[in-house]
mmCIF file of C-alpha atoms in Angstrom:
data_model
loop_
_atom_site.group_PDB
_atom_site.id
_atom_site.type_symbol
_atom_site.label_atom_id
_atom_site.label_comp_id
_atom_site.label_asym_id
_atom_site.label_seq_id
_atom_site.Cartn_x
_atom_site.Cartn_y
_atom_site.Cartn_z
ATOM 1 C CA MET C 138 0.000 0.000 0.000
ATOM 2 C CA LYS C 139 3.000 2.324 0.388
ATOM 3 C CA LYS C 140 4.420 1.886 -3.096
ATOM 4 C CA TYR C 141 6.198 5.044 -4.281
ATOM 5 C CA TRP C 142 6.556 6.330 -0.725
ATOM 6 C CA SER C 143 10.057 7.455 0.226
ATOM 7 C CA SER C 144 11.894 5.543 2.929
ATOM 8 C CA ARG C 145 11.809 8.730 5.023
ATOM 9 C CA ILE C 146 8.038 8.602 5.515
ATOM 10 C CA LYS C 147 7.152 4.901 5.237
ATOM 11 C CA ASN C 148 7.305 4.464 8.989
ATOM 12 C CA GLN C 149 6.641 8.064 9.956
ATOM 13 C CA GLN C 150 4.056 8.534 12.706
ATOM 14 C CA PRO C 151 2.422 11.912 11.977
ATOM 15 C CA TYR C 152 0.933 14.292 14.491
ATOM 16 C CA VAL C 153 -2.668 13.478 15.434
ATOM 17 C CA PHE C 154 -4.682 16.678 15.293
ATOM 18 C CA GLY C 155 -7.806 17.366 17.304
ATOM 19 C CA GLU C 156 -11.076 16.005 15.986
ATOM 20 C CA GLN C 157 -12.840 18.294 13.493
ATOM 21 C CA PRO C 158 -16.253 16.610 13.112
ATOM 22 C CA LYS C 159 -18.870 17.618 10.557
ATOM 23 C CA ASP C 160 -21.680 15.225 11.441
ATOM 24 C CA LYS C 161 -23.468 17.670 13.766
ATOM 25 C CA LYS C 162 -22.999 20.838 15.748
ATOM 26 C CA TYR C 163 -20.893 20.491 18.887
ATOM 27 C CA ILE C 164 -19.681 22.647 21.722
ATOM 28 C CA LYS C 165 -16.112 22.369 20.485
ATOM 29 C CA LEU C 166 -13.637 22.408 23.345
ATOM 30 C CA ASN C 167 -10.965 20.055 22.009
ATOM 31 C CA THR C 168 -8.530 22.205 20.008
ATOM 32 C CA ASN C 169 -7.913 25.250 22.232
ATOM 33 C CA GLU C 170 -9.500 27.755 19.895
ATOM 34 C CA ASN C 171 -10.547 31.122 21.259
ATOM 35 C CA PRO C 172 -14.335 31.294 21.794
ATOM 36 C CA TYR C 173 -14.484 34.953 20.728
ATOM 37 C CA PRO C 174 -14.180 36.370 17.204
ATOM 38 C CA PRO C 175 -11.113 38.317 16.076
ATOM 39 C CA SER C 176 -10.913 42.078 16.416
ATOM 40 C CA PRO C 177 -13.203 43.942 13.975
ATOM 41 C CA ARG C 178 -10.046 45.616 12.692
ATOM 42 C CA VAL C 179 -8.882 42.234 11.402
ATOM 43 C CA PHE C 180 -11.857 41.955 9.054
ATOM 44 C CA GLU C 181 -11.313 45.496 7.816
ATOM 45 C CA ALA C 182 -7.629 44.826 7.123
ATOM 46 C CA ILE C 183 -8.330 41.542 5.356
ATOM 47 C CA GLN C 184 -10.995 43.153 3.189
ATOM 48 C CA ALA C 185 -8.575 45.878 2.128
ATOM 49 C CA SER C 186 -5.880 43.296 1.311
ATOM 50 C CA LEU C 187 -8.150 41.497 -1.157
ATOM 51 C CA GLU C 188 -7.731 44.264 -3.709
ATOM 52 C CA GLU C 189 -4.197 43.060 -4.443
ATOM 53 C CA LEU C 190 -4.636 39.286 -4.367
ATOM 54 C CA ARG C 191 -3.354 39.016 -7.948
ATOM 55 C CA LEU C 192 0.093 40.029 -6.627
ATOM 56 C CA TYR C 193 2.439 37.871 -4.577
ATOM 57 C CA PRO C 194 2.595 38.805 -0.886
ATOM 58 C CA ASP C 195 5.601 40.463 0.698
ATOM 59 C CA PRO C 196 8.017 37.582 1.483
ATOM 60 C CA ALA C 197 9.475 39.615 4.357
ATOM 61 C CA CYS C 198 6.017 40.159 5.912
ATOM 62 C CA SER C 199 7.116 43.738 6.606
ATOM 63 C CA GLU C 200 3.778 45.031 7.901
ATOM 64 C CA LEU C 201 3.452 42.156 10.353
ATOM 65 C CA VAL C 202 7.093 42.366 11.392
ATOM 66 C CA SER C 203 6.641 46.085 12.076
ATOM 67 C CA ALA C 204 3.617 45.416 14.300
ATOM 68 C CA ILE C 205 5.534 42.755 16.261
ATOM 69 C CA SER C 206 8.547 45.045 16.592
ATOM 70 C CA GLN C 207 6.424 47.849 18.016
ATOM 71 C CA LEU C 208 4.534 45.552 20.373
ATOM 72 C CA PHE C 209 7.596 43.897 21.922
ATOM 73 C CA GLY C 210 10.115 46.711 21.555
ATOM 74 C CA ILE C 211 12.615 44.622 19.596
ATOM 75 C CA GLY C 212 14.383 45.136 16.276
ATOM 76 C CA GLU C 213 12.802 43.980 13.043
ATOM 77 C CA LYS C 214 15.899 41.872 12.322
ATOM 78 C CA ASN C 215 15.046 39.878 15.428
ATOM 79 C CA ILE C 216 11.706 38.687 13.999
ATOM 80 C CA PHE C 217 10.732 35.847 11.672
ATOM 81 C CA CYS C 218 7.154 35.228 10.495
ATOM 82 C CA GLY C 219 5.580 31.998 9.307
ATOM 83 C CA ASN C 220 2.389 30.114 8.589
ATOM 84 C CA GLY C 221 1.499 29.520 12.218
ATOM 85 C CA SER C 222 3.937 28.557 14.961
ATOM 86 C CA ASP C 223 3.838 24.923 13.811
ATOM 87 C CA GLU C 224 5.517 25.856 10.530
ATOM 88 C CA ILE C 225 8.123 27.921 12.352
ATOM 89 C CA LEU C 226 8.904 24.985 14.635
ATOM 90 C CA ALA C 227 9.105 22.716 11.587
ATOM 91 C CA MET C 228 11.727 25.062 10.132
ATOM 92 C CA ALA C 229 13.566 25.507 13.426
ATOM 93 C CA PHE C 230 14.308 21.803 13.880
ATOM 94 C CA PRO C 231 16.464 21.454 10.731
ATOM 95 C CA ALA C 232 17.863 24.968 11.221
ATOM 96 C CA PHE C 233 19.314 24.371 14.684
ATOM 97 C CA PHE C 234 19.496 20.678 15.519
ATOM 98 C CA GLU C 235 21.914 17.992 14.322
ATOM 99 C CA PRO C 236 21.537 14.206 13.895
ATOM 100 C CA GLY C 237 23.386 12.312 16.595
ATOM 101 C CA ARG C 238 23.005 15.124 19.139
ATOM 102 C CA PRO C 239 19.801 14.454 21.095
ATOM 103 C CA ILE C 240 17.306 17.247 21.675
ATOM 104 C CA LEU C 241 15.731 17.390 25.131
ATOM 105 C CA PHE C 242 12.090 18.092 25.944
ATOM 106 C CA PRO C 243 9.647 16.862 28.626
ATOM 107 C CA ASP C 244 8.002 13.479 28.118
ATOM 108 C CA ILE C 245 4.577 15.091 28.476
ATOM 109 C CA THR C 246 4.388 18.081 26.151
ATOM 110 C CA TYR C 247 3.211 19.127 22.695
ATOM 111 C CA THR C 248 3.237 15.899 20.691
ATOM 112 C CA PHE C 249 4.439 17.557 17.494
ATOM 113 C CA TYR C 250 8.003 17.812 18.887
ATOM 114 C CA PRO C 251 8.886 14.106 18.550
ATOM 115 C CA VAL C 252 7.160 14.071 15.147
ATOM 116 C CA TYR C 253 9.451 16.824 13.874
ATOM 117 C CA ALA C 254 12.510 15.084 15.304
ATOM 118 C CA ASP C 255 11.597 11.782 13.678
ATOM 119 C CA PHE C 256 10.794 13.382 10.332
ATOM 120 C CA TYR C 257 14.171 15.111 10.123
ATOM 121 C CA GLY C 258 16.114 12.097 11.385
ATOM 122 C CA LEU C 259 17.031 13.822 14.627
ATOM 123 C CA ASP C 260 17.578 12.155 17.967
ATOM 124 C CA CYS C 261 15.535 13.229 20.954
ATOM 125 C CA ARG C 262 15.540 12.361 24.621
ATOM 126 C CA THR C 263 12.573 12.997 26.875
ATOM 127 C CA VAL C 264 12.823 14.174 30.463
ATOM 128 C CA PRO C 265 10.057 12.703 32.649
ATOM 129 C CA VAL C 266 7.901 15.322 34.322
ATOM 130 C CA GLU C 267 7.214 14.994 38.030
ATOM 131 C CA ALA C 268 4.141 13.238 39.429
ATOM 132 C CA ASP C 269 2.355 16.611 39.593
ATOM 133 C CA PHE C 270 3.344 17.266 35.942
ATOM 134 C CA THR C 271 5.794 20.019 36.792
ATOM 135 C CA ILE C 272 8.968 20.046 34.711
ATOM 136 C CA PRO C 273 12.251 19.197 36.502
ATOM 137 C CA TYR C 274 13.922 22.080 34.722
ATOM 138 C CA LYS C 275 17.468 21.342 35.888
ATOM 139 C CA LYS C 276 17.349 18.078 33.941
ATOM 140 C CA LEU C 277 17.146 20.197 30.777
ATOM 141 C CA PHE C 278 20.578 21.689 31.505
ATOM 142 C CA ASN C 279 23.575 20.815 29.302
ATOM 143 C CA SER C 280 21.605 19.213 26.504
ATOM 144 C CA PRO C 281 23.783 17.465 23.919
ATOM 145 C CA GLY C 282 21.788 18.965 21.071
ATOM 146 C CA GLY C 283 19.277 21.602 22.192
ATOM 147 C CA VAL C 284 16.050 22.077 24.133
ATOM 148 C CA VAL C 285 12.422 22.588 23.146
ATOM 149 C CA LEU C 286 10.215 23.898 25.921
ATOM 150 C CA ALA C 287 6.517 24.719 25.750
ATOM 151 C CA ASN C 288 5.883 27.340 28.414
ATOM 152 C CA PRO C 289 3.147 27.174 29.588
ATOM 153 C CA ASN C 290 3.249 23.489 28.818
ATOM 154 C CA ALA C 291 0.631 21.542 26.886
ATOM 155 C CA PRO C 292 -1.472 19.605 27.660
ATOM 156 C CA THR C 293 -0.854 20.240 31.372
ATOM 157 C CA GLY C 294 -1.239 24.043 31.309
ATOM 158 C CA ILE C 295 1.556 24.467 33.871
ATOM 159 C CA ALA C 296 4.074 27.307 33.464
ATOM 160 C CA LEU C 297 7.676 27.437 34.634
ATOM 161 C CA GLU C 298 8.805 30.518 36.529
ATOM 162 C CA PRO C 299 10.898 33.007 34.491
ATOM 163 C CA ASP C 300 14.071 32.349 36.487
ATOM 164 C CA MET C 301 13.750 28.625 35.752
ATOM 165 C CA VAL C 302 13.401 29.290 32.022
ATOM 166 C CA GLU C 303 16.407 31.600 32.101
ATOM 167 C CA SER C 304 18.489 29.004 33.922
ATOM 168 C CA ILE C 305 17.708 26.471 31.179
ATOM 169 C CA ILE C 306 18.876 28.947 28.544
ATOM 170 C CA LYS C 307 21.962 29.898 30.552
ATOM 171 C CA ASN C 308 22.945 26.254 31.069
ATOM 172 C CA ASN C 309 22.793 25.421 27.359
ATOM 173 C CA PRO C 310 25.218 28.028 25.983
ATOM 174 C CA ASP C 311 26.308 25.956 22.988
ATOM 175 C CA ASN C 312 22.841 24.897 21.835
ATOM 176 C CA VAL C 313 19.590 26.565 20.865
ATOM 177 C CA VAL C 314 16.744 26.650 23.363
ATOM 178 C CA ILE C 315 13.328 27.067 21.752
ATOM 179 C CA VAL C 316 10.622 28.400 24.062
ATOM 180 C CA ASP C 317 7.195 27.780 22.557
ATOM 181 C CA GLU C 318 4.873 30.408 24.025
ATOM 182 C CA ALA C 319 1.625 29.507 22.277
ATOM 183 C CA TYR C 320 -0.346 30.003 25.508
ATOM 184 C CA VAL C 321 1.702 32.589 27.386
ATOM 185 C CA ASP C 322 -0.873 35.391 27.058
ATOM 186 C CA PHE C 323 -3.311 33.535 29.320
ATOM 187 C CA GLY C 324 -1.175 33.740 32.441
ATOM 188 C CA GLY C 325 2.436 32.852 31.751
ATOM 189 C CA ARG C 326 5.437 35.165 31.602
ATOM 190 C CA SER C 327 7.343 35.562 28.352
ATOM 191 C CA ALA C 328 11.052 35.007 27.840
ATOM 192 C CA VAL C 329 11.215 37.589 25.060
ATOM 193 C CA SER C 330 13.067 40.095 27.260
ATOM 194 C CA LEU C 331 15.996 37.655 27.346
ATOM 195 C CA ILE C 332 16.761 37.526 23.628
ATOM 196 C CA ASP C 333 19.259 40.398 23.825
ATOM 197 C CA ARG C 334 21.197 38.585 26.546
ATOM 198 C CA TYR C 335 21.143 35.053 25.172
ATOM 199 C CA PRO C 336 22.042 34.464 21.500
ATOM 200 C CA ASN C 337 20.849 30.849 21.811
ATOM 201 C CA LEU C 338 17.210 31.714 22.665
ATOM 202 C CA LEU C 339 14.358 31.499 20.158
ATOM 203 C CA VAL C 340 10.865 32.473 21.357
ATOM 204 C CA VAL C 341 7.983 31.222 19.198
ATOM 205 C CA ARG C 342 4.497 32.767 19.254
ATOM 206 C CA THR C 343 1.154 32.335 17.491
ATOM 207 C CA THR C 344 -2.019 34.328 16.872
ATOM 208 C CA SER C 345 -4.122 31.153 16.901
ATOM 209 C CA LYS C 346 -5.018 31.191 20.593
ATOM 210 C CA SER C 347 -5.001 34.628 22.184
ATOM 211 C CA TYR C 348 -5.819 36.572 19.005
ATOM 212 C CA SER C 349 -8.617 34.279 17.733
ATOM 213 C CA LEU C 350 -6.862 33.677 14.403
ATOM 214 C CA ALA C 351 -6.498 29.892 14.304
ATOM 215 C CA GLY C 352 -8.040 29.898 10.831
ATOM 216 C CA LEU C 353 -5.617 32.476 9.427
ATOM 217 C CA ARG C 354 -2.352 30.708 10.378
ATOM 218 C CA VAL C 355 -0.035 33.469 11.588
ATOM 219 C CA GLY C 356 2.967 32.889 13.818
ATOM 220 C CA TRP C 357 6.350 34.413 14.497
ATOM 221 C CA ALA C 358 9.687 33.815 16.188
ATOM 222 C CA MET C 359 11.900 36.269 18.067
ATOM 223 C CA GLY C 360 15.610 35.834 18.672
ATOM 224 C CA ASN C 361 19.146 36.839 17.881
ATOM 225 C CA GLU C 362 19.726 38.023 14.296
ATOM 226 C CA ASN C 363 21.878 34.951 13.679
ATOM 227 C CA LEU C 364 18.994 32.607 14.518
ATOM 228 C CA ILE C 365 16.571 34.598 12.369
ATOM 229 C CA ALA C 366 19.015 34.405 9.454
ATOM 230 C CA ALA C 367 19.140 30.610 9.817
ATOM 231 C CA LEU C 368 15.348 30.382 9.722
ATOM 232 C CA ASN C 369 15.298 32.473 6.566
ATOM 233 C CA VAL C 370 17.733 30.064 4.901
ATOM 234 C CA VAL C 371 15.367 27.185 5.622
ATOM 235 C CA LYS C 372 12.262 29.142 4.601
ATOM 236 C CA ASN C 373 13.725 30.347 1.343
ATOM 237 C CA SER C 374 14.838 26.815 0.507
ATOM 238 C CA PHE C 375 11.193 25.703 0.631
ATOM 239 C CA ASN C 376 8.804 28.590 0.058
ATOM 240 C CA SER C 377 9.580 32.301 0.245
ATOM 241 C CA TYR C 378 5.895 33.247 0.433
ATOM 242 C CA THR C 379 4.771 31.569 3.630
ATOM 243 C CA LEU C 380 2.052 34.108 4.479
ATOM 244 C CA GLY C 381 -0.574 35.435 2.085
ATOM 245 C CA ARG C 382 -1.658 39.049 1.929
ATOM 246 C CA PRO C 383 -4.803 38.536 4.079
ATOM 247 C CA ALA C 384 -2.765 36.783 6.785
ATOM 248 C CA ILE C 385 -0.133 39.521 6.920
ATOM 249 C CA ALA C 386 -2.737 42.287 7.048
ATOM 250 C CA GLY C 387 -5.042 40.484 9.467
ATOM 251 C CA GLY C 388 -2.250 39.434 11.790
ATOM 252 C CA ALA C 389 -0.846 42.963 11.985
ATOM 253 C CA ALA C 390 -4.301 44.409 12.692
ATOM 254 C CA ALA C 391 -4.904 41.898 15.495
ATOM 255 C CA LEU C 392 -1.612 42.728 17.193
ATOM 256 C CA ARG C 393 -2.314 46.456 17.065
ATOM 257 C CA ASP C 394 -5.768 46.276 18.676
ATOM 258 C CA ARG C 395 -4.567 45.962 22.263
ATOM 259 C CA GLN C 396 -7.841 46.878 23.955
ATOM 260 C CA TYR C 397 -9.805 44.183 22.148
ATOM 261 C CA PHE C 398 -7.039 41.683 22.869
ATOM 262 C CA LYS C 399 -7.088 42.465 26.594
ATOM 263 C CA THR C 400 -10.883 42.269 26.777
ATOM 264 C CA CYS C 401 -10.939 38.775 25.263
ATOM 265 C CA ILE C 402 -8.031 37.507 27.365
ATOM 266 C CA ASP C 403 -9.655 38.773 30.562
ATOM 267 C CA LYS C 404 -12.922 37.016 29.696
ATOM 268 C CA VAL C 405 -11.173 33.704 29.016
ATOM 269 C CA ILE C 406 -9.200 33.896 32.271
ATOM 270 C CA LYS C 407 -12.305 34.768 34.295
ATOM 271 C CA THR C 408 -14.257 31.880 32.775
ATOM 272 C CA ARG C 409 -11.313 29.522 33.328
ATOM 273 C CA GLN C 410 -11.210 30.413 37.024
ATOM 274 C CA GLU C 411 -14.964 30.016 37.457
ATOM 275 C CA THR C 412 -14.965 26.688 35.626
ATOM 276 C CA ALA C 413 -12.029 25.355 37.626
ATOM 277 C CA LYS C 414 -13.858 26.215 40.861
ATOM 278 C CA ALA C 415 -17.019 24.462 39.673
ATOM 279 C CA LEU C 416 -15.130 21.343 38.554
ATOM 280 C CA LYS C 417 -13.253 21.122 41.839
ATOM 281 C CA GLY C 418 -16.638 21.181 43.517
ATOM 282 C CA LEU C 419 -17.501 18.068 41.490
ATOM 283 C CA GLY C 420 -14.399 16.273 42.716
ATOM 284 C CA PHE C 421 -12.092 16.882 39.761
ATOM 285 C CA ASN C 422 -8.344 17.224 40.150
ATOM 286 C CA ILE C 423 -7.041 20.161 38.107
ATOM 287 C CA THR C 424 -3.514 21.285 37.346
ATOM 288 C CA PRO C 425 -2.755 25.017 37.836
ATOM 289 C CA SER C 426 -3.488 26.418 34.386
ATOM 290 C CA CYS C 427 -1.839 29.436 32.765
ATOM 291 C CA THR C 428 -3.516 28.654 29.442
ATOM 292 C CA ASN C 429 -6.922 28.733 27.760
ATOM 293 C CA PHE C 430 -7.682 25.166 28.827
ATOM 294 C CA LEU C 431 -7.967 22.996 31.924
ATOM 295 C CA PHE C 432 -6.277 19.638 32.441
ATOM 296 C CA VAL C 433 -8.544 17.540 34.667
ATOM 297 C CA SER C 434 -9.081 14.062 36.057
ATOM 298 C CA HIS C 435 -11.597 12.418 38.360
ATOM 299 C CA GLU C 436 -10.924 9.585 40.794
ATOM 300 C CA LYS C 437 -14.329 7.938 40.366
ATOM 301 C CA ALA C 438 -14.896 8.402 36.637
ATOM 302 C CA GLY C 439 -12.369 7.423 34.001
ATOM 303 C CA ALA C 440 -11.302 10.057 31.486
ATOM 304 C CA GLU C 441 -12.153 7.941 28.462
ATOM 305 C CA HIS C 442 -15.644 7.270 29.818
ATOM 306 C CA ILE C 443 -16.246 10.979 30.436
ATOM 307 C CA PHE C 444 -14.835 11.844 27.008
ATOM 308 C CA LYS C 445 -17.221 9.460 25.243
ATOM 309 C CA ARG C 446 -20.228 10.515 27.282
ATOM 310 C CA LEU C 447 -19.573 14.198 26.620
ATOM 311 C CA ARG C 448 -19.252 13.500 22.915
ATOM 312 C CA GLU C 449 -22.614 11.753 22.946
ATOM 313 C CA GLU C 450 -24.014 14.905 24.543
ATOM 314 C CA GLY C 451 -22.544 17.116 21.823
ATOM 315 C CA ILE C 452 -19.476 18.341 23.708
ATOM 316 C CA LEU C 453 -15.960 17.713 22.404
ATOM 317 C CA VAL C 454 -12.942 17.677 24.713
ATOM 318 C CA ARG C 455 -9.476 16.185 24.140
ATOM 319 C CA TYR C 456 -8.527 12.749 25.403
ATOM 320 C CA PHE C 457 -4.960 11.472 25.072
ATOM 321 C CA LYS C 458 -4.690 7.703 25.301
ATOM 322 C CA LYS C 459 -1.064 7.869 26.340
ATOM 323 C CA PRO C 460 0.972 6.669 29.319
ATOM 324 C CA ARG C 461 0.723 8.794 32.469
ATOM 325 C CA ILE C 462 -2.098 10.991 31.136
ATOM 326 C CA ASP C 463 -4.668 8.396 30.058
ATOM 327 C CA ASN C 464 -6.938 9.377 32.937
ATOM 328 C CA TRP C 465 -6.821 13.095 32.146
ATOM 329 C CA LEU C 466 -8.841 15.328 29.850
ATOM 330 C CA ARG C 467 -7.937 18.658 28.315
ATOM 331 C CA ILE C 468 -10.918 21.004 28.206
ATOM 332 C CA THR C 469 -10.655 24.225 26.211
ATOM 333 C CA ILE C 470 -12.227 27.284 27.802
ATOM 334 C CA GLY C 471 -15.212 28.361 25.744
ATOM 335 C CA THR C 472 -17.746 31.080 26.418
ATOM 336 C CA GLU C 473 -19.324 31.363 29.844
ATOM 337 C CA GLU C 474 -22.447 29.657 28.448
ATOM 338 C CA ASP C 475 -20.343 26.831 26.941
ATOM 339 C CA MET C 476 -18.632 26.110 30.221
ATOM 340 C CA LYS C 477 -21.862 26.145 32.235
ATOM 341 C CA ALA C 478 -23.203 23.558 29.806
ATOM 342 C CA VAL C 479 -20.087 21.426 30.315
ATOM 343 C CA VAL C 480 -20.364 21.598 34.100
ATOM 344 C CA LYS C 481 -24.039 20.656 33.935
ATOM 345 C CA LYS C 482 -23.351 17.631 31.716
ATOM 346 C CA LEU C 483 -20.492 16.525 33.945
ATOM 347 C CA GLU C 484 -22.784 16.668 36.957
ATOM 348 C CA GLU C 485 -25.209 14.380 35.126
ATOM 349 C CA ILE C 486 -22.449 11.966 34.053
ATOM 350 C CA LEU C 487 -20.992 11.716 37.565
ATOM 351 C CA ARG C 488 -24.396 10.828 39.030
ATOM 352 C CA THR C 489 -24.323 7.574 37.054
ATOM 353 C CA VAL C 490 -20.803 6.540 38.110
#
């Protein structure tokens, strides 16, 4: 069945994305999308960009780079844009890591990391998280090949303290440390202020979560000019035009509308706190979340059972049938109404256990 496939991909195990069902309407809380629409300015910017769709987009993404530069107070040469943070990570692995020199990352983290390593023929070594899912950060020191760290982590939602992140960077002076900050806006603290001090640090961001632009695919990386130059070599060896005109315009508009951004973030955080309190009242164990999701388990009801029952009731959450987390669920924070519906259904499910 795999005739004509290259040897590189015959045994490749690809990333398993969250379910995207079309059979009926669900309360969709399985892929960490923002429950609120993008800023109205995004739609205006995208509409204006459509007038020039016949022309190729700017390969340097200058408008978006300018918006990022202004927002974070860093130089434009310290910024690289791509088609979502996943694409940037996919370019970073061959840009900075070498076969035979294992990359370190936690054993429970974003499952795309080992996929990238395997695809590029890179070695990786996982560091087991503690029983409470916290990362033993000192075990990421002195990596033979580099470090990839999601902070806050996924799917646990737990964030490392800034001094811990800095110590990881400091103790890997000869290798690149990638800090994936997809969820940092929901309660974590960014490492971006460290890029001037550490030439081995690459911070990766996305608009998919906190800016409600999962469907537009806009991400960026921030780091030393040398690291950005390496990413551009990889990009321009594949596809110079990674972002279309609507994505560049829409992404820049989203970043510039700070009031709308703050309003949406505050609502998600408030709903997350209220939901966590309600779920604890139902007997759920919950990790301390700095993200737009909750990672939960229940002693009396198995995660897979709850997952299936919720799906039957029209509610999608994420279940990972993997060692150490097979009795945990990741529940995206939706609107206040969404989360009340989830709590109500969980109350009903737990009555039958």
